mmCIF file of C-alpha atoms in Angstrom:
data_model
loop_
_atom_site.group_PDB
_atom_site.id
_atom_site.type_symbol
_atom_site.label_atom_id
_atom_site.label_comp_id
_atom_site.label_asym_id
_atom_site.label_seq_id
_atom_site.Cartn_x
_atom_site.Cartn_y
_atom_site.Cartn_z
ATOM 1 C CA MET U 70 -81.622 51.489 175.149
ATOM 2 C CA ILE U 71 -80.230 47.988 175.035
ATOM 3 C CA LEU U 72 -79.302 47.091 178.740
ATOM 4 C CA LEU U 73 -82.831 46.398 179.860
ATOM 5 C CA ASN U 74 -84.197 44.675 182.920
ATOM 6 C CA GLY U 75 -83.267 41.009 182.664
ATOM 7 C CA ILE U 76 -81.488 41.201 179.306
ATOM 8 C CA SER U 77 -78.740 38.857 180.810
ATOM 9 C CA ASP U 78 -81.599 36.250 181.588
ATOM 10 C CA SER U 79 -81.495 37.068 185.166
ATOM 11 C CA GLY U 80 -84.352 37.914 187.237
ATOM 12 C CA GLY U 81 -86.074 39.907 184.422
ATOM 13 C CA PRO U 82 -89.448 39.615 182.985
ATOM 14 C CA ASP U 83 -90.999 36.199 182.360
ATOM 15 C CA THR U 84 -91.518 36.839 178.738
ATOM 16 C CA PHE U 85 -89.431 35.125 176.226
ATOM 17 C CA VAL U 86 -88.985 35.527 172.573
ATOM 18 C CA ASP U 87 -90.429 32.984 170.126
ATOM 19 C CA GLY U 88 -87.616 30.487 169.157
ATOM 20 C CA ASP U 89 -89.743 28.719 166.462
ATOM 21 C CA LEU U 90 -90.638 32.036 164.794
ATOM 22 C CA PHE U 91 -86.880 32.864 164.848
ATOM 23 C CA LYS U 92 -85.845 29.576 163.341
ATOM 24 C CA LYS U 93 -88.572 29.863 160.553
ATOM 25 C CA VAL U 94 -87.267 33.292 159.959
ATOM 26 C CA CYS U 95 -83.596 32.314 159.505
ATOM 27 C CA TYR U 96 -84.583 29.516 157.058
ATOM 28 C CA SER U 97 -86.935 31.801 155.012
ATOM 29 C CA ALA U 98 -84.138 34.490 154.879
ATOM 30 C CA MET U 99 -81.718 32.099 153.692
ATOM 31 C CA ALA U 100 -84.074 30.609 151.115
ATOM 32 C CA SER U 101 -84.671 34.403 149.868
ATOM 33 C CA LEU U 102 -81.033 35.015 149.722
ATOM 34 C CA GLY U 103 -80.075 31.671 148.066
ATOM 35 C CA GLY U 104 -78.229 30.479 151.156
ATOM 36 C CA LYS U 105 -78.732 27.905 153.711
ATOM 37 C CA VAL U 106 -79.021 27.431 157.452
ATOM 38 C CA LEU U 107 -76.043 25.128 158.574
ATOM 39 C CA SER U 108 -77.210 24.642 162.120
ATOM 40 C CA PHE U 109 -79.715 26.032 164.625
ATOM 41 C CA HIS U 110 -79.271 26.289 168.520
ATOM 42 C CA GLU U 111 -81.363 26.973 171.213
ATOM 43 C CA PRO U 112 -80.425 28.656 174.509
ATOM 44 C CA ALA U 113 -78.525 26.199 176.644
ATOM 45 C CA VAL U 114 -77.452 26.255 180.353
ATOM 46 C CA ALA U 115 -75.608 29.488 180.912
ATOM 47 C CA GLN U 116 -76.325 30.720 177.115
ATOM 48 C CA ASN U 117 -78.925 33.296 176.849
ATOM 49 C CA TYR U 118 -79.369 33.375 173.146
ATOM 50 C CA TYR U 119 -80.587 31.395 170.137
ATOM 51 C CA TYR U 120 -78.241 31.315 167.020
ATOM 52 C CA ALA U 121 -78.154 30.006 163.666
ATOM 53 C CA GLU U 122 -75.222 29.368 161.612
ATOM 54 C CA VAL U 123 -75.777 30.476 157.962
ATOM 55 C CA SER U 124 -74.038 30.488 154.673
ATOM 56 C CA PHE U 125 -74.743 32.617 151.619
ATOM 57 C CA ASN U 126 -73.188 35.031 149.056
ATOM 58 C CA ARG U 127 -69.894 33.287 149.442
ATOM 59 C CA VAL U 128 -69.709 34.170 153.114
ATOM 60 C CA GLU U 129 -68.230 31.000 154.768
ATOM 61 C CA SER U 130 -70.279 31.182 157.730
ATOM 62 C CA LEU U 131 -72.135 33.795 159.629
ATOM 63 C CA TYR U 132 -74.133 33.606 163.018
ATOM 64 C CA ILE U 133 -77.476 35.242 163.679
ATOM 65 C CA LEU U 134 -77.921 35.719 167.362
ATOM 66 C CA LEU U 135 -81.180 36.354 169.049
ATOM 67 C CA ASN U 136 -81.419 37.295 172.805
ATOM 68 C CA SER U 137 -83.815 34.760 174.647
ATOM 69 C CA ILE U 138 -85.654 37.629 176.510
ATOM 70 C CA TYR U 139 -85.789 40.613 174.187
ATOM 71 C CA PRO U 140 -86.143 40.584 170.302
ATOM 72 C CA PHE U 141 -82.504 41.860 169.786
ATOM 73 C CA ILE U 142 -80.500 40.203 166.949
ATOM 74 C CA ALA U 143 -76.875 40.615 166.066
ATOM 75 C CA PHE U 144 -74.745 38.996 163.382
ATOM 76 C CA THR U 145 -71.386 37.541 164.355
ATOM 77 C CA THR U 146 -68.352 35.698 163.134
ATOM 78 C CA SER U 147 -68.440 33.205 165.926
ATOM 79 C CA PRO U 148 -71.231 32.061 168.253
ATOM 80 C CA GLU U 149 -69.469 32.072 171.612
ATOM 81 C CA PRO U 150 -67.740 34.500 173.629
ATOM 82 C CA PRO U 151 -65.101 35.693 174.092
ATOM 83 C CA SER U 152 -64.388 35.299 170.284
ATOM 84 C CA MET U 153 -67.585 37.094 169.094
ATOM 85 C CA THR U 154 -66.880 39.805 166.546
ATOM 86 C CA PHE U 155 -69.998 41.675 165.970
ATOM 87 C CA VAL U 156 -70.748 42.649 162.282
ATOM 88 C CA GLU U 157 -73.095 44.576 160.389
ATOM 89 C CA HIS U 158 -75.204 42.879 157.670
ATOM 90 C CA LYS U 159 -77.581 45.363 155.856
ATOM 91 C CA GLN U 160 -78.813 42.815 153.357
ATOM 92 C CA LEU U 161 -79.596 40.284 155.826
ATOM 93 C CA THR U 162 -81.088 42.977 158.064
ATOM 94 C CA ALA U 163 -83.326 43.906 155.344
ATOM 95 C CA THR U 164 -84.445 40.472 154.377
ATOM 96 C CA ILE U 165 -85.479 39.820 157.922
ATOM 97 C CA ASN U 166 -87.377 42.912 158.207
ATOM 98 C CA GLN U 167 -89.305 42.060 154.938
ATOM 99 C CA LEU U 168 -90.088 38.890 156.333
ATOM 100 C CA CYS U 169 -91.390 39.924 159.743
ATOM 101 C CA GLY U 170 -91.593 43.530 159.822
ATOM 102 C CA GLU U 171 -90.242 45.195 163.119
ATOM 103 C CA GLU U 172 -90.255 41.973 165.114
ATOM 104 C CA TYR U 173 -86.695 42.051 165.689
ATOM 105 C CA ARG U 174 -84.369 44.978 166.170
ATOM 106 C CA ALA U 175 -80.955 44.284 164.642
ATOM 107 C CA LEU U 176 -78.275 45.707 166.835
ATOM 108 C CA HIS U 177 -75.468 47.702 165.279
ATOM 109 C CA PRO U 178 -71.721 46.550 166.099
ATOM 110 C CA SER U 179 -71.029 49.945 167.503
ATOM 111 C CA GLU U 180 -73.765 49.461 170.072
ATOM 112 C CA LEU U 181 -72.688 46.130 170.938
ATOM 113 C CA ASP U 182 -68.970 46.957 171.184
ATOM 114 C CA GLU U 183 -69.781 49.811 173.448
ATOM 115 C CA PRO U 184 -67.492 49.456 176.374
ATOM 116 C CA LEU U 185 -69.317 48.749 179.611
ATOM 117 C CA ARG U 186 -68.695 51.542 181.848
ATOM 118 C CA LEU U 187 -68.732 50.719 185.469
ATOM 119 C CA LYS U 188 -68.068 52.391 188.879
ATOM 120 C CA GLU U 189 -67.855 51.295 192.398
ATOM 121 C CA SER U 190 -70.280 52.932 194.573
ATOM 122 C CA LYS U 191 -70.816 52.344 198.295
ATOM 123 C CA GLY U 192 -69.860 48.896 198.143
ATOM 124 C CA GLY U 193 -71.797 47.955 195.022
ATOM 125 C CA LEU U 194 -71.370 48.372 191.385
ATOM 126 C CA VAL U 195 -73.052 50.927 189.010
ATOM 127 C CA VAL U 196 -73.331 50.672 185.179
ATOM 128 C CA LEU U 197 -72.993 54.137 183.844
ATOM 129 C CA ASN U 198 -74.265 53.133 180.387
ATOM 130 C CA GLU U 199 -77.911 53.949 180.073
ATOM 131 C CA ASN U 200 -79.963 50.888 181.638
ATOM 132 C CA THR U 201 -82.682 49.578 183.621
ATOM 133 C CA LEU U 202 -80.683 46.429 184.732
ATOM 134 C CA ASN U 203 -82.030 44.675 187.944
ATOM 135 C CA LYS U 204 -80.044 43.307 190.767
ATOM 136 C CA TRP U 205 -79.439 40.030 189.404
ATOM 137 C CA ASP U 206 -78.063 41.442 186.075
ATOM 138 C CA MET U 207 -75.698 43.509 188.279
ATOM 139 C CA TYR U 208 -74.651 40.482 190.205
ATOM 140 C CA ASN U 209 -73.781 38.793 187.073
ATOM 141 C CA ILE U 210 -72.021 41.757 185.675
ATOM 142 C CA LYS U 211 -69.922 42.117 188.983
ATOM 143 C CA TYR U 212 -69.153 38.413 188.814
ATOM 144 C CA TRP U 213 -68.314 37.747 185.248
ATOM 145 C CA GLN U 214 -66.882 41.112 184.402
ATOM 146 C CA PRO U 215 -67.948 41.558 180.891
ATOM 147 C CA LYS U 216 -66.143 44.381 178.872
ATOM 148 C CA ARG U 217 -68.799 45.495 176.221
ATOM 149 C CA VAL U 218 -72.457 45.818 176.218
ATOM 150 C CA GLY U 219 -72.735 43.018 173.667
ATOM 151 C CA ASP U 220 -71.146 40.703 176.286
ATOM 152 C CA VAL U 221 -74.126 41.225 178.596
ATOM 153 C CA VAL U 222 -76.776 40.923 175.818
ATOM 154 C CA PHE U 223 -75.388 37.611 174.391
ATOM 155 C CA ASN U 224 -73.506 35.899 177.214
ATOM 156 C CA TYR U 225 -72.321 32.493 178.103
ATOM 157 C CA TRP U 226 -71.973 32.893 181.731
ATOM 158 C CA ASP U 227 -71.446 29.200 183.103
#
């Protein structure tokens, strides 16, 4: 399950992932793969994820995203919605897992591109996808109207 309590950075657990560790992992992974980190960004107002822009193996640029609450990572061709295209990268996933074990769960594009299934019910909104979302997550989903699971996990809700 991906749609966990507070995943959108709204009213969930007070735990946060370790951004410094993520930054080190990105730099170490690129060193292992003969690539480089072009930039690193921490969560900002309205942005609930870290991201690193990386380049290696003749890939112009790829972005590694980390949700700020849960240790979920994803790879994209653009760091900002709505132009995020989630991609699979087995080599990078394997390298990250070698560096830090099972610290992070690399989400597959099929999980992130899964349509968010919503239903109106008694004046409220219900998410039909498996979830433990809280009322603040639900409020943001109703207001921002994301289309995919990945749009909730990695959001820029300003």
